[in-house]
Short mmCIF file of C-alpha atoms in Angstrom, two decimals:
data_model
loop_
_atom_site.label_atom_id
_atom_site.label_comp_id
_atom_site.label_asym_id
_atom_site.label_seq_id
_atom_site.Cartn_x
_atom_site.Cartn_y
_atom_site.Cartn_z
CA MET A 1 27.43 -13.43 5.17
CA ASN A 2 24.19 -11.53 4.82
CA ILE A 3 23.54 -13.10 1.46
CA LEU A 4 24.04 -16.59 2.93
CA ILE A 5 21.39 -16.03 5.62
CA GLY A 6 19.02 -14.61 3.02
CA THR A 7 19.63 -17.59 0.74
CA ILE A 8 18.95 -20.07 3.54
CA LEU A 9 15.75 -18.30 4.58
CA LEU A 10 14.56 -18.11 0.99
CA TRP A 11 15.24 -21.81 0.38
CA ALA A 12 13.44 -22.74 3.60
CA LEU A 13 10.42 -20.81 2.31
CA ALA A 14 10.73 -22.38 -1.16
CA LEU A 15 10.85 -25.92 0.27
CA LEU A 16 7.88 -25.14 2.52
CA VAL A 17 5.88 -23.88 -0.46
CA LEU A 18 6.86 -26.91 -2.58
CA ARG A 19 5.89 -29.30 0.22
CA ARG A 20 2.50 -27.66 0.53
CA LEU A 21 2.10 -27.90 -3.22
CA ARG A 22 2.96 -31.61 -3.22
CA ARG A 23 0.40 -32.20 -0.50
CA HIS A 24 -2.45 -30.02 -1.75
CA ALA A 25 -2.06 -29.83 -5.53
CA PRO A 26 0.43 -32.53 -6.62
CA GLU A 27 -0.90 -32.44 -10.19
CA HIS A 28 0.71 -29.02 -10.66
CA LEU A 29 4.17 -30.00 -9.40
CA ASP A 30 5.62 -30.90 -12.83
CA ASP A 31 4.16 -27.77 -14.33
CA VAL A 32 5.72 -25.58 -11.62
CA LEU A 33 9.14 -27.21 -12.03
CA THR A 34 9.12 -26.92 -15.84
CA ARG A 35 8.05 -23.32 -15.66
CA SER A 36 10.65 -22.51 -13.00
CA ARG A 37 13.41 -24.04 -15.13
CA ALA A 38 12.35 -21.97 -18.15
CA THR A 39 12.21 -18.77 -16.06
CA VAL A 40 15.63 -19.36 -14.50
CA THR A 41 17.20 -20.00 -17.92
CA PHE A 42 15.60 -16.79 -19.13
CA LEU A 43 16.81 -14.80 -16.12
CA ILE A 44 20.44 -15.87 -15.68
CA PRO A 45 21.96 -14.13 -18.73
CA ARG A 46 19.92 -11.00 -17.98
CA VAL A 47 20.89 -10.77 -14.33
CA PHE A 48 24.53 -11.45 -15.21
CA VAL A 49 24.67 -8.76 -17.90
CA GLY A 50 22.72 -6.37 -15.68
CA LEU A 51 25.05 -6.78 -12.71
CA VAL A 52 28.22 -6.49 -14.80
CA GLY A 53 26.85 -3.40 -16.54
CA ALA A 54 25.85 -1.82 -13.22
CA GLY A 55 29.33 -2.55 -11.85
CA PHE A 56 30.95 -0.74 -14.76
CA MET A 57 28.54 2.18 -14.47
CA ALA A 58 29.29 2.49 -10.73
CA GLU A 59 32.97 2.81 -11.59
CA LEU A 60 32.30 5.63 -14.04
CA LEU A 61 30.16 7.66 -11.63
CA PRO A 62 32.08 10.76 -10.46
CA VAL A 63 31.63 10.12 -6.71
CA ASP A 64 33.99 12.96 -5.73
CA ARG A 65 31.65 15.53 -7.29
CA ILE A 66 28.45 14.32 -5.66
CA GLU A 67 29.13 16.34 -2.49
CA HIS A 68 29.51 19.41 -4.63
CA TRP A 69 26.15 18.79 -6.34
CA PHE A 70 24.43 18.57 -2.98
CA GLY A 71 25.81 21.95 -1.91
CA GLU A 72 24.00 24.42 0.36
CA SER A 73 23.04 26.77 -2.49
CA ALA A 74 21.14 23.91 -4.12
CA GLY A 75 17.57 25.26 -4.26
CA LEU A 76 15.26 24.01 -7.00
CA GLY A 77 18.14 23.14 -9.32
CA GLY A 78 19.69 21.06 -6.55
CA VAL A 79 16.49 19.09 -6.11
CA VAL A 80 16.30 18.36 -9.84
CA LEU A 81 19.99 17.45 -10.00
CA ALA A 82 19.75 15.32 -6.85
CA THR A 83 16.85 13.43 -8.43
CA ALA A 84 18.98 12.65 -11.49
CA VAL A 85 21.97 11.64 -9.37
CA GLY A 86 19.76 9.44 -7.16
CA MET A 87 18.45 7.61 -10.22
CA ALA A 88 21.97 6.99 -11.48
CA THR A 89 23.51 5.98 -8.14
CA PRO A 90 24.20 2.27 -8.31
CA GLY A 91 24.78 -0.20 -5.52
CA GLY A 92 22.96 -1.23 -2.39
CA PRO A 93 21.64 0.89 0.50
CA PHE A 94 25.12 1.10 2.01
CA ILE A 95 26.41 3.24 -0.86
CA ALA A 96 23.39 5.51 -1.27
CA PHE A 97 23.00 6.27 2.44
CA ALA A 98 26.75 6.71 2.87
CA ILE A 99 26.77 9.26 0.05
CA GLY A 100 23.75 10.97 1.62
CA ALA A 101 25.42 11.08 5.03
CA ALA A 102 28.66 12.44 3.57
CA ALA A 103 26.77 15.13 1.66
CA LEU A 104 24.88 16.11 4.82
CA LYS A 105 28.12 16.46 6.76
CA ALA A 106 29.52 18.66 3.99
CA GLY A 107 26.59 21.04 4.52
CA ALA A 108 24.00 19.77 2.07
CA ALA A 109 20.40 20.87 2.56
CA TRP A 110 17.59 18.46 3.43
CA ALA A 111 15.62 19.12 0.23
CA PRO A 112 18.17 17.75 -2.27
CA LEU A 113 18.96 14.92 0.16
CA MET A 114 15.26 14.03 0.28
CA ALA A 115 15.11 14.09 -3.53
CA PHE A 116 18.28 12.00 -3.77
CA ILE A 117 17.20 9.26 -1.34
CA THR A 118 13.67 9.14 -2.79
CA ALA A 119 14.89 9.04 -6.41
CA TRP A 120 17.37 6.33 -5.53
CA SER A 121 14.52 4.41 -3.86
CA VAL A 122 11.86 4.60 -6.55
CA MET A 123 13.79 5.06 -9.82
CA ASN A 124 17.12 3.31 -9.25
CA LEU A 125 18.52 2.52 -12.72
CA ASN A 126 20.85 -0.10 -11.32
CA ARG A 127 18.04 -2.09 -9.70
CA ALA A 128 15.80 -1.54 -12.72
CA ILE A 129 18.36 -2.99 -15.12
CA ALA A 130 19.70 -5.81 -12.95
CA TYR A 131 16.41 -6.97 -11.39
CA GLU A 132 13.18 -5.27 -12.31
CA LEU A 133 13.47 -5.43 -16.09
CA PRO A 134 14.41 -9.14 -16.23
CA LEU A 135 12.03 -10.20 -13.43
CA MET A 136 8.96 -8.02 -13.94
CA GLY A 137 9.22 -7.13 -17.63
CA ARG A 138 9.27 -3.86 -19.51
CA HIS A 139 5.54 -3.19 -19.14
CA PHE A 140 5.58 -3.21 -15.33
CA LEU A 141 8.85 -1.26 -15.12
CA LEU A 142 7.68 1.47 -17.51
CA ILE A 143 4.29 1.95 -15.85
CA ARG A 144 5.73 1.99 -12.33
CA SER A 145 8.55 4.35 -13.35
CA ALA A 146 6.25 6.74 -15.19
CA ALA A 147 4.02 6.98 -12.12
CA SER A 148 7.00 7.33 -9.75
CA LEU A 149 9.02 9.90 -11.73
CA PRO A 150 7.47 13.01 -10.09
CA VAL A 151 7.71 11.60 -6.54
CA PRO A 152 11.32 12.60 -5.69
CA LEU A 153 10.76 16.08 -7.14
CA VAL A 154 7.51 16.56 -5.20
CA LEU A 155 9.00 15.37 -1.90
CA GLY A 156 12.13 17.49 -2.46
CA LEU A 157 10.02 20.56 -3.22
CA LEU A 158 7.83 19.93 -0.16
CA VAL A 159 10.93 19.99 2.04
CA LEU A 160 12.23 23.04 0.19
CA ALA A 161 8.98 24.90 0.85
CA TRP A 162 8.85 23.74 4.49
CA MET B 1 15.55 -15.94 -25.64
CA ILE B 2 17.14 -12.83 -27.12
CA ASP B 3 14.80 -9.85 -26.99
CA GLY B 4 14.91 -6.08 -26.93
CA SER B 5 15.60 -5.74 -23.22
CA LEU B 6 18.53 -8.16 -23.31
CA ILE B 7 20.05 -6.30 -26.26
CA PHE B 8 19.50 -3.00 -24.44
CA ILE B 9 21.20 -4.04 -21.18
CA THR B 10 24.02 -5.73 -23.13
CA ALA B 11 24.64 -2.52 -25.09
CA LEU B 12 24.70 -0.53 -21.82
CA ALA B 13 27.12 -2.99 -20.22
CA VAL B 14 29.41 -2.96 -23.25
CA ALA B 15 29.40 0.85 -23.41
CA ALA B 16 30.12 1.21 -19.66
CA GLY B 17 32.72 -1.56 -19.81
CA THR B 18 34.48 0.15 -22.71
CA GLY B 19 34.44 3.39 -20.72
CA VAL B 20 36.07 1.70 -17.72
CA TRP B 21 38.65 -0.05 -19.92
CA LEU B 22 39.61 3.22 -21.63
CA SER B 23 39.66 5.41 -18.54
CA GLU B 24 41.06 3.00 -15.97
CA GLY B 25 42.76 0.24 -17.87
CA ALA B 26 42.25 -3.45 -18.53
CA GLY B 27 43.20 -4.45 -14.99
CA ARG B 28 40.30 -2.60 -13.34
CA PHE B 29 37.98 -3.84 -16.11
CA ARG B 30 38.87 -7.46 -15.33
CA GLU B 31 38.54 -6.85 -11.57
CA ILE B 32 34.98 -5.56 -11.91
CA LEU B 33 34.01 -8.27 -14.39
CA LEU B 34 35.28 -10.95 -12.01
CA ALA B 35 33.63 -9.42 -8.93
CA GLU B 36 30.24 -9.10 -10.64
CA SER B 37 30.48 -12.61 -12.10
CA LEU B 38 31.12 -14.02 -8.63
CA PHE B 39 28.23 -11.98 -7.28
CA THR B 40 25.94 -13.43 -9.95
CA LEU B 41 26.98 -16.92 -8.86
CA GLU B 42 26.26 -16.02 -5.22
CA LEU B 43 22.87 -14.70 -6.22
CA LEU B 44 21.96 -17.74 -8.31
CA PRO B 45 20.58 -19.94 -5.50
CA LYS B 46 18.43 -17.05 -4.30
CA ILE B 47 17.03 -16.50 -7.77
CA VAL B 48 16.20 -20.20 -8.17
CA ALA B 49 14.42 -20.24 -4.80
CA GLY B 50 12.56 -17.01 -5.60
CA VAL B 51 11.40 -18.34 -8.96
CA LEU B 52 10.21 -21.60 -7.39
CA ILE B 53 8.17 -19.65 -4.83
CA ALA B 54 6.73 -17.36 -7.49
CA SER B 55 5.75 -20.29 -9.74
CA ALA B 56 4.18 -22.34 -6.95
CA LEU B 57 2.38 -19.52 -5.12
CA PRO B 58 -0.51 -19.10 -7.59
CA PHE B 59 -1.46 -22.78 -7.17
CA LEU B 60 -1.49 -22.54 -3.39
CA MET B 61 -3.48 -19.39 -2.83
CA SER B 62 -7.15 -19.19 -3.45
CA ARG B 63 -7.66 -16.85 -6.36
CA ASP B 64 -10.89 -15.54 -4.88
CA ARG B 65 -9.20 -14.59 -1.64
CA VAL B 66 -6.21 -12.83 -3.27
CA GLN B 67 -8.57 -11.06 -5.65
CA ALA B 68 -10.81 -9.92 -2.80
CA LEU B 69 -7.83 -8.64 -0.81
CA ILE B 70 -5.69 -6.98 -3.51
CA GLY B 71 -7.54 -7.54 -6.79
CA PRO B 72 -8.69 -4.84 -9.23
CA ASP B 73 -11.80 -4.07 -7.18
CA SER B 74 -10.12 -4.07 -3.78
CA GLY B 75 -10.20 -0.26 -3.61
CA MET B 76 -8.02 1.86 -1.35
CA ARG B 77 -8.07 -0.87 1.29
CA GLY B 78 -6.45 -3.30 -1.15
CA LEU B 79 -3.78 -0.75 -2.08
CA ALA B 80 -3.09 -0.11 1.62
CA ILE B 81 -2.75 -3.87 2.24
CA ALA B 82 -0.34 -4.21 -0.72
CA THR B 83 1.72 -1.23 0.54
CA LEU B 84 1.90 -2.71 4.03
CA ALA B 85 2.95 -6.09 2.63
CA GLY B 86 5.73 -4.40 0.63
CA ALA B 87 6.90 -2.45 3.67
CA ILE B 88 7.10 -5.41 6.08
CA ILE B 89 8.37 -8.20 3.81
CA PRO B 90 12.07 -8.52 4.62
CA GLY B 91 14.46 -9.18 1.78
CA GLY B 92 15.91 -7.68 -1.33
CA PRO B 93 14.84 -7.61 -4.98
CA SER B 94 15.26 -11.35 -5.47
CA VAL B 95 12.49 -11.88 -2.90
CA THR B 96 10.12 -8.97 -3.49
CA TYR B 97 9.86 -9.15 -7.28
CA PRO B 98 9.15 -12.91 -7.49
CA LEU B 99 6.62 -12.53 -4.68
CA THR B 100 4.89 -9.71 -6.58
CA ILE B 101 4.79 -11.86 -9.74
CA GLY B 102 3.30 -14.73 -7.73
CA LEU B 103 0.63 -12.52 -6.19
CA MET B 104 -0.22 -10.93 -9.54
CA ALA B 105 -0.58 -14.39 -11.07
CA ALA B 106 -2.85 -15.29 -8.16
CA GLY B 107 -5.23 -12.39 -8.75
CA ALA B 108 -3.60 -9.13 -7.61
CA ASP B 109 -3.92 -6.33 -10.17
CA LEU B 110 -1.21 -4.07 -11.61
CA GLY B 111 -2.13 -1.24 -9.23
CA ALA B 112 -1.63 -3.49 -6.20
CA GLY B 113 1.65 -4.76 -7.68
CA VAL B 114 2.90 -1.19 -8.09
CA ALA B 115 1.76 -0.32 -4.54
CA LEU B 116 3.60 -3.35 -3.17
CA VAL B 117 6.87 -2.64 -4.98
CA SER B 118 6.60 1.08 -4.09
CA GLY B 119 5.93 0.22 -0.43
CA TRP B 120 9.05 -1.91 -0.43
CA VAL B 121 11.35 0.64 -2.12
CA LEU B 122 10.04 3.69 -0.25
CA ILE B 123 9.24 2.55 3.29
CA GLY B 124 10.67 -0.98 3.51
CA LEU B 125 11.10 -1.47 7.26
CA ASN B 126 14.19 -3.60 6.92
CA ARG B 127 16.11 -1.06 4.88
CA THR B 128 14.88 1.97 6.80
CA LEU B 129 15.61 0.53 10.25
CA ILE B 130 18.90 -1.21 9.49
CA TRP B 131 20.52 1.00 6.88
CA GLU B 132 18.98 4.42 6.74
CA LEU B 133 18.91 5.03 10.51
CA SER B 134 22.55 4.06 10.86
CA PHE B 135 23.59 6.71 8.34
CA LEU B 136 21.12 9.57 8.45
CA PRO B 137 19.72 11.62 11.36
CA PRO B 138 16.49 10.18 12.84
CA GLU B 139 14.59 13.47 12.27
CA PHE B 140 15.36 13.30 8.57
CA VAL B 141 14.38 9.62 8.34
CA ALA B 142 11.12 10.31 10.20
CA LEU B 143 10.27 13.17 7.84
CA ARG B 144 11.10 11.07 4.79
CA VAL B 145 8.97 8.15 5.96
CA ALA B 146 6.08 10.47 6.88
CA LEU B 147 6.16 12.14 3.44
CA SER B 148 6.52 8.80 1.66
CA LEU B 149 3.79 6.97 3.58
CA PRO B 150 0.85 7.87 1.29
CA VAL B 151 2.88 7.60 -1.93
CA PRO B 152 2.58 3.83 -2.69
CA VAL B 153 -1.23 3.90 -2.29
CA PHE B 154 -1.37 7.01 -4.49
CA LEU B 155 0.81 5.41 -7.20
CA GLY B 156 -1.34 2.26 -7.17
CA TRP B 157 -4.44 4.42 -7.51
CA ILE B 158 -2.91 6.38 -10.43
CA VAL B 159 -2.04 3.12 -12.22
CA ARG B 160 -5.57 1.76 -11.72
CA ARG B 161 -7.15 4.96 -13.05
CA PHE B 162 -4.75 5.13 -15.98
CA ARG B 163 -5.44 1.50 -16.89
CA ARG B 164 -9.19 2.03 -16.79
CA GLU B 165 -9.03 5.06 -19.05
CA ILE B 166 -6.75 3.42 -21.62
CA ARG B 167 -8.66 0.19 -22.12
CA LEU B 168 -11.69 -1.17 -20.37
CA PRO B 169 -11.51 -4.89 -19.69
#
């Protein structure tokens, strides 16, 4: 249902933008449509393969051991491990926050949880493969990832030192 | 059409798919393949709309204005604006990425693009308010948001510095 509302909103915005374009710069309309068609043809196989691959990877992830990795005795190693797990955790916010909440209930410390949520936010492999790589290109993804890599570790360590 | 990144993600998908087939059988393999194929179809209209917006946006916005706001010389203020935009724009990856492409084509620099995407992934209001708060304790969420707040601006600044040192325009 959520996706339907999002789609309708997005199309409303797209039609609004196209109407403005037709009114203010009609000479570019053909150009925009041709370019959009080329981009969509480029994207579809990539998004499809990305989503299918992410679905398979999600299935292989040992979810039952994640609680164990977040354990109370985590310390520095836990922060590092949580960062790696966060990067590899596929799926939408529902899954990541549910895992985080479950780990917290099982007695996980805040520091690895912080590293996990932050790593999942900035370095999510799933999102990178299914969306960022096909949409933004390798250059953007690599530069943003390289800059973001230390962030989950730094935030996790800050909480650890708190 | 076929480039390195497509080959890379195809190889990953094939490897993971083989793993699922071997460890859980052909039935589960087909189930996942079907579910993700249907999801791609559901996503398709969103992608088309997002691409249309991204392609049209550069022709509608004044380059001077975008450049002044979030261009290469927009300074910390520009990075803060890009971060804020990323944090308040509602919607998932099929909205935020095309929008970033559109803005970058209209004059935003790479640093502002990174700040915008980082603002969305780290402190996106939509996700934090709807999802994170329903799962995690509010004190934890508040601490996470407070620690993350300066990060997108910092990452944008790093990227700008890095770019300037590597090659001057």
